[in-house]
Coordinates of C-alpha atoms in Angstrom, one line a residue:
M1 CA 15.6 9.5 12.2
T2 CA 11.7 10.6 11.7
E3 CA 9.8 13.1 13.1
A4 CA 7.9 10.8 15.4
M5 CA 10.8 9.6 16.8
E6 CA 12.5 13.4 17.3
Q7 CA 9.4 13.9 19.1
S8 CA 9.5 11.4 21.3
G9 CA 13.0 11.3 22.0
T10 CA 13.5 7.6 21.6
G11 CA 15.0 5.5 18.9
P12 CA 14.5 1.7 18.1
S13 CA 16.9 -0.8 19.3
P14 CA 19.8 -2.0 17.1
E15 CA 18.3 -5.3 16.9
L16 CA 14.8 -4.2 15.6
L17 CA 16.5 -1.8 13.1
A18 CA 18.2 -4.7 11.9
A19 CA 15.0 -7.1 11.8
M20 CA 13.6 -4.5 9.8
E21 CA 16.2 -4.4 7.6
A22 CA 16.3 -7.9 6.9
N23 CA 12.7 -8.5 6.3
L24 CA 12.7 -5.8 3.4
F25 CA 15.9 -7.7 1.9
E26 CA 14.4 -10.7 2.3
A27 CA 11.0 -9.8 0.5
Y28 CA 13.1 -8.1 -2.3
A29 CA 15.4 -10.9 -2.7
H30 CA 12.6 -13.4 -2.7
L31 CA 11.2 -11.4 -5.7
G32 CA 14.5 -11.6 -7.2
R33 CA 14.5 -15.6 -7.0
A34 CA 11.0 -15.7 -8.4
L35 CA 12.1 -13.4 -11.6
G36 CA 15.0 -15.9 -12.0
G37 CA 17.7 -13.2 -11.3
E38 CA 21.5 -13.7 -10.9
F39 CA 22.8 -13.1 -7.7
H40 CA 26.3 -11.7 -6.8
Q41 CA 27.3 -11.2 -2.9
R42 CA 30.8 -9.3 -3.1
D43 CA 32.3 -6.7 -1.1
G44 CA 29.7 -5.6 1.1
L45 CA 27.2 -5.9 -2.0
L46 CA 24.2 -8.3 -2.4
F47 CA 22.4 -7.4 -5.9
F48 CA 20.7 -9.2 -8.6
F49 CA 19.9 -9.0 -12.5
S50 CA 16.9 -10.3 -13.7
G51 CA 17.3 -9.0 -17.1
R52 CA 13.6 -7.6 -16.9
P53 CA 12.9 -4.2 -18.0
V54 CA 11.3 -2.9 -14.8
F55 CA 12.5 -0.8 -12.1
F56 CA 12.3 -3.8 -9.3
G57 CA 13.5 -6.5 -11.8
N58 CA 17.2 -5.7 -11.2
G59 CA 18.5 -4.6 -7.7
V60 CA 21.1 -3.8 -5.3
I61 CA 19.8 -5.1 -1.7
R62 CA 22.4 -4.6 0.7
C63 CA 24.9 -1.9 0.0
Q64 CA 27.9 -1.2 2.7
L65 CA 30.7 0.1 1.0
A66 CA 34.3 1.3 2.4
E67 CA 34.7 4.9 1.4
Q68 CA 37.8 4.3 -0.5
E69 CA 36.3 1.8 -2.8
A70 CA 32.3 2.9 -3.1
D71 CA 32.8 5.0 -6.2
E72 CA 34.5 2.5 -8.0
Q73 CA 31.8 0.0 -7.1
I74 CA 28.7 1.9 -7.7
A75 CA 30.2 2.8 -11.3
A76 CA 30.9 -0.7 -12.3
L77 CA 27.0 -1.7 -11.2
C78 CA 25.4 1.1 -13.0
A79 CA 27.9 0.3 -16.1
E80 CA 26.9 -3.1 -15.9
A81 CA 23.1 -2.0 -15.8
R82 CA 23.3 0.4 -18.9
R83 CA 25.4 -2.7 -20.6
R84 CA 23.0 -4.7 -20.0
Q85 CA 20.2 -2.1 -21.0
V86 CA 17.7 -2.5 -17.9
P87 CA 17.0 -0.1 -14.8
L88 CA 18.4 -0.8 -11.7
T89 CA 17.0 0.0 -8.1
W90 CA 19.2 0.6 -5.3
L91 CA 17.6 -0.2 -1.6
L92 CA 18.9 2.4 0.9
A93 CA 18.5 1.8 4.7
P94 CA 19.8 2.7 7.8
S95 CA 22.9 0.4 7.8
S96 CA 23.4 1.8 4.1
R97 CA 27.2 2.7 3.7
P98 CA 29.1 5.3 2.8
G99 CA 27.1 7.8 4.5
D100 CA 27.5 10.3 1.5
L101 CA 26.1 7.0 -0.3
E102 CA 22.8 9.2 -1.9
Q103 CA 25.3 11.7 -3.2
R104 CA 27.5 9.3 -4.8
L105 CA 24.4 7.5 -6.6
Q106 CA 23.4 10.9 -8.0
A107 CA 26.5 11.3 -9.7
Q108 CA 26.2 8.1 -11.5
G109 CA 23.0 9.3 -12.7
C110 CA 20.4 7.5 -10.1
R111 CA 17.5 9.3 -9.0
L112 CA 15.7 8.9 -5.8
D113 CA 12.3 7.3 -6.6
E114 CA 10.8 6.6 -3.2
E115 CA 11.2 7.6 0.7
V116 CA 8.9 6.0 3.1
P117 CA 9.0 5.4 6.8
G118 CA 9.7 2.0 8.4
M119 CA 7.2 1.1 10.7
A120 CA 6.7 -1.8 13.5
I121 CA 4.2 -3.1 15.7
D122 CA 4.1 -5.3 18.9
L123 CA 1.4 -8.0 17.9
G124 CA -1.7 -9.0 20.3
Q125 CA -2.3 -5.3 21.4
P126 CA -5.9 -4.5 21.0
V127 CA -7.1 -2.6 18.4
P128 CA -6.7 1.2 19.5
A129 CA -10.3 3.3 20.1
A130 CA -8.6 5.8 17.6
A131 CA -8.4 3.2 14.7
P132 CA -10.4 3.7 11.7
P133 CA -13.9 1.9 11.3
V134 CA -13.7 -1.3 9.0
P135 CA -16.7 -2.6 7.1
E136 CA -18.5 -5.3 9.1
D137 CA -19.7 -7.3 6.0
L138 CA -16.2 -7.5 4.4
V139 CA -14.8 -11.0 4.5
V140 CA -10.8 -11.7 4.4
E141 CA -9.6 -14.9 2.8
E142 CA -6.4 -16.7 2.8
V143 CA -5.7 -17.6 -0.7
G144 CA -4.9 -21.1 -1.1
E145 CA -5.4 -22.4 -5.1
A146 CA -4.5 -21.2 -8.3
R147 CA -7.8 -19.4 -9.4
A148 CA -8.1 -17.2 -6.3
M149 CA -4.4 -16.5 -6.8
E150 CA -5.2 -14.8 -10.3
T151 CA -7.9 -12.7 -8.6
W152 CA -5.5 -11.6 -6.1
L153 CA -2.9 -10.4 -8.6
Q154 CA -5.7 -8.7 -10.6
V155 CA -7.0 -6.7 -7.3
L156 CA -3.3 -5.8 -6.5
C157 CA -2.5 -4.7 -9.9
D158 CA -5.9 -2.6 -10.4
G159 CA -5.4 -1.3 -6.9
F160 CA -2.0 0.2 -7.1
G161 CA -2.7 1.2 -10.9
F162 CA 0.4 -0.7 -12.4
P163 CA 1.1 -0.2 -15.9
E164 CA 1.3 -2.7 -18.4
P165 CA 4.7 -3.8 -18.5
I166 CA 4.4 -4.2 -14.4
R167 CA 1.4 -6.3 -14.8
A168 CA 3.0 -8.3 -17.6
V169 CA 5.8 -9.2 -15.1
F170 CA 3.6 -10.5 -12.2
F171 CA 1.2 -12.1 -14.6
D172 CA 4.2 -14.2 -16.1
L173 CA 5.1 -15.1 -12.7
Y174 CA 1.6 -16.7 -12.0
Q175 CA 1.9 -18.6 -15.5
R176 CA 5.4 -20.1 -14.7
Y177 CA 5.0 -21.0 -10.7
G178 CA 1.3 -20.8 -10.3
F179 CA 2.3 -17.8 -7.5
L180 CA 0.8 -19.7 -4.6
P181 CA 1.7 -19.2 -1.3
G182 CA 4.8 -21.1 0.5
Q183 CA 6.4 -20.9 3.7
Q184 CA 7.9 -17.8 3.2
V185 CA 4.6 -16.0 2.0
R186 CA 1.0 -15.5 2.6
Y187 CA -1.9 -13.8 0.6
L188 CA -4.6 -12.2 1.6
L189 CA -7.5 -11.3 -0.3
G190 CA -10.6 -9.4 1.0
F191 CA -14.1 -9.4 -0.3
W192 CA -16.8 -6.9 0.1
H193 CA -20.5 -7.7 -0.8
G194 CA -19.2 -11.0 -2.7
E195 CA -16.8 -9.1 -5.0
P196 CA -12.8 -8.8 -4.5
V197 CA -11.6 -5.6 -3.1
G198 CA -8.8 -6.0 -1.3
T199 CA -5.3 -7.5 -0.9
A200 CA -2.3 -8.0 1.5
L201 CA 1.1 -10.1 1.4
L202 CA 2.6 -11.6 4.3
T203 CA 6.4 -12.1 3.9
F204 CA 8.6 -13.6 7.0
G205 CA 12.0 -12.6 7.5
G206 CA 14.7 -11.5 10.1
G207 CA 12.1 -13.3 12.9
L208 CA 9.1 -10.4 12.2
A209 CA 6.4 -10.6 9.7
G210 CA 6.4 -8.0 7.0
L211 CA 3.0 -6.6 5.5
Y212 CA 3.3 -6.0 1.9
G213 CA 1.0 -5.4 -1.0
V214 CA -1.9 -3.2 0.9
A215 CA -3.9 -2.6 -2.2
T216 CA -7.8 -1.6 -2.5
L217 CA -9.4 -1.2 -5.6
P218 CA -10.6 2.5 -6.5
Q219 CA -14.1 2.1 -6.3
A220 CA -13.8 0.8 -2.7
R221 CA -11.5 3.2 -1.0
R222 CA -12.3 5.5 2.0
R223 CA -14.4 2.8 3.5
G224 CA -12.3 1.0 5.8
V225 CA -10.8 -2.1 3.4
G226 CA -7.2 -1.2 3.9
T227 CA -7.6 -0.8 7.7
A228 CA -9.1 -4.2 7.5
M229 CA -6.8 -6.0 5.3
T230 CA -4.2 -4.7 7.4
L231 CA -5.6 -6.0 10.9
A232 CA -6.2 -9.3 9.1
A233 CA -2.6 -9.7 8.1
M234 CA -1.4 -9.0 11.8
R235 CA -4.0 -11.6 13.1
T236 CA -2.8 -14.1 10.7
A237 CA 0.7 -13.0 11.4
E238 CA 0.1 -13.3 15.2
Q239 CA -1.6 -16.9 14.5
L240 CA 1.8 -18.1 12.8
G241 CA 3.6 -17.3 16.1
Y242 CA 4.9 -13.8 15.3
R243 CA 5.3 -11.3 18.0
R244 CA 6.2 -8.3 16.1
A245 CA 5.5 -6.9 12.2
T246 CA 6.9 -4.3 9.8
L247 CA 6.0 -2.5 6.8
Q248 CA 7.1 0.5 4.7
A249 CA 4.2 3.0 4.6
T250 CA 3.1 4.4 1.7
P251 CA 1.6 8.2 1.8
M252 CA -1.9 6.8 1.5
G253 CA -1.8 4.3 4.2
L254 CA 0.8 6.1 6.6
N255 CA -2.4 7.6 8.7
V256 CA -4.2 4.3 8.9
Y257 CA -1.3 2.4 10.2
R258 CA -0.5 5.0 12.8
R259 CA -3.9 5.4 14.2
L260 CA -3.5 0.9 14.5
G261 CA -0.4 1.9 16.7
W262 CA 1.9 1.2 14.3
Q263 CA 5.2 3.4 15.1
E264 CA 7.7 4.6 12.6
Y265 CA 11.4 4.1 13.2
C266 CA 13.4 4.9 10.3
L267 CA 13.6 5.4 6.6
F268 CA 13.9 3.3 3.7
K269 CA 15.0 4.9 0.3
T270 CA 15.2 3.4 -3.2
Y271 CA 17.2 5.1 -6.2
V272 CA 16.7 4.0 -9.5
L273 CA 19.1 4.0 -12.4
A274 CA 16.6 3.9 -15.7

């Protein structure tokens, strides 16, 4: 439970938690399919191997193991990753089992890579008075053709400061598929003074709109670009008929989301076997 929940004395409904998890799981599975991953589902596990030597290229999306079989299953998957000589990422969510899964992963050499709050919001509410200001001359457009998609990808990689191996994977996907929007995703690109400066990505799953990929170029930060991209994504999701949205907040964006009315409901963690 997050600090905000502890202070309020309230928690999320099981249905909301399940929907938030489902959205994140589907987003990662969508990436895994794009990477050409081999998917396997067995004994409370859903995982894939793409063979890509990057942290997100091979992953355990869902882990709900019985205590008596957990160590054997975890050890087998870690051994398979080592045999393939690729990193392996484990997504941990509120439903992940057993309860001491983190300790069991650590025993196999996995390390905690990230711990982020899962947040959600009811769409259609007025923007709170405490919301950060946004640039009046920022224009947000939905990406709909390949050239704009390439620009979106460049801004995303520069905004997050991705190293070359990760950039190479994303641009390889673009070369192979065109990396264009479909039924499951929407890409938003923000222009300030005519120059592309921000990105956002919507992924749909679990009955929610998931907000991902909110990035701002370094030279355009602290000007409200991230806030504007978030609001634009929320409006787009609402126009598509979604009543709620979810995201996993980075430390840089957490306070912005709070000021926009997003609430923290759980924690998501990633462990990586490098």
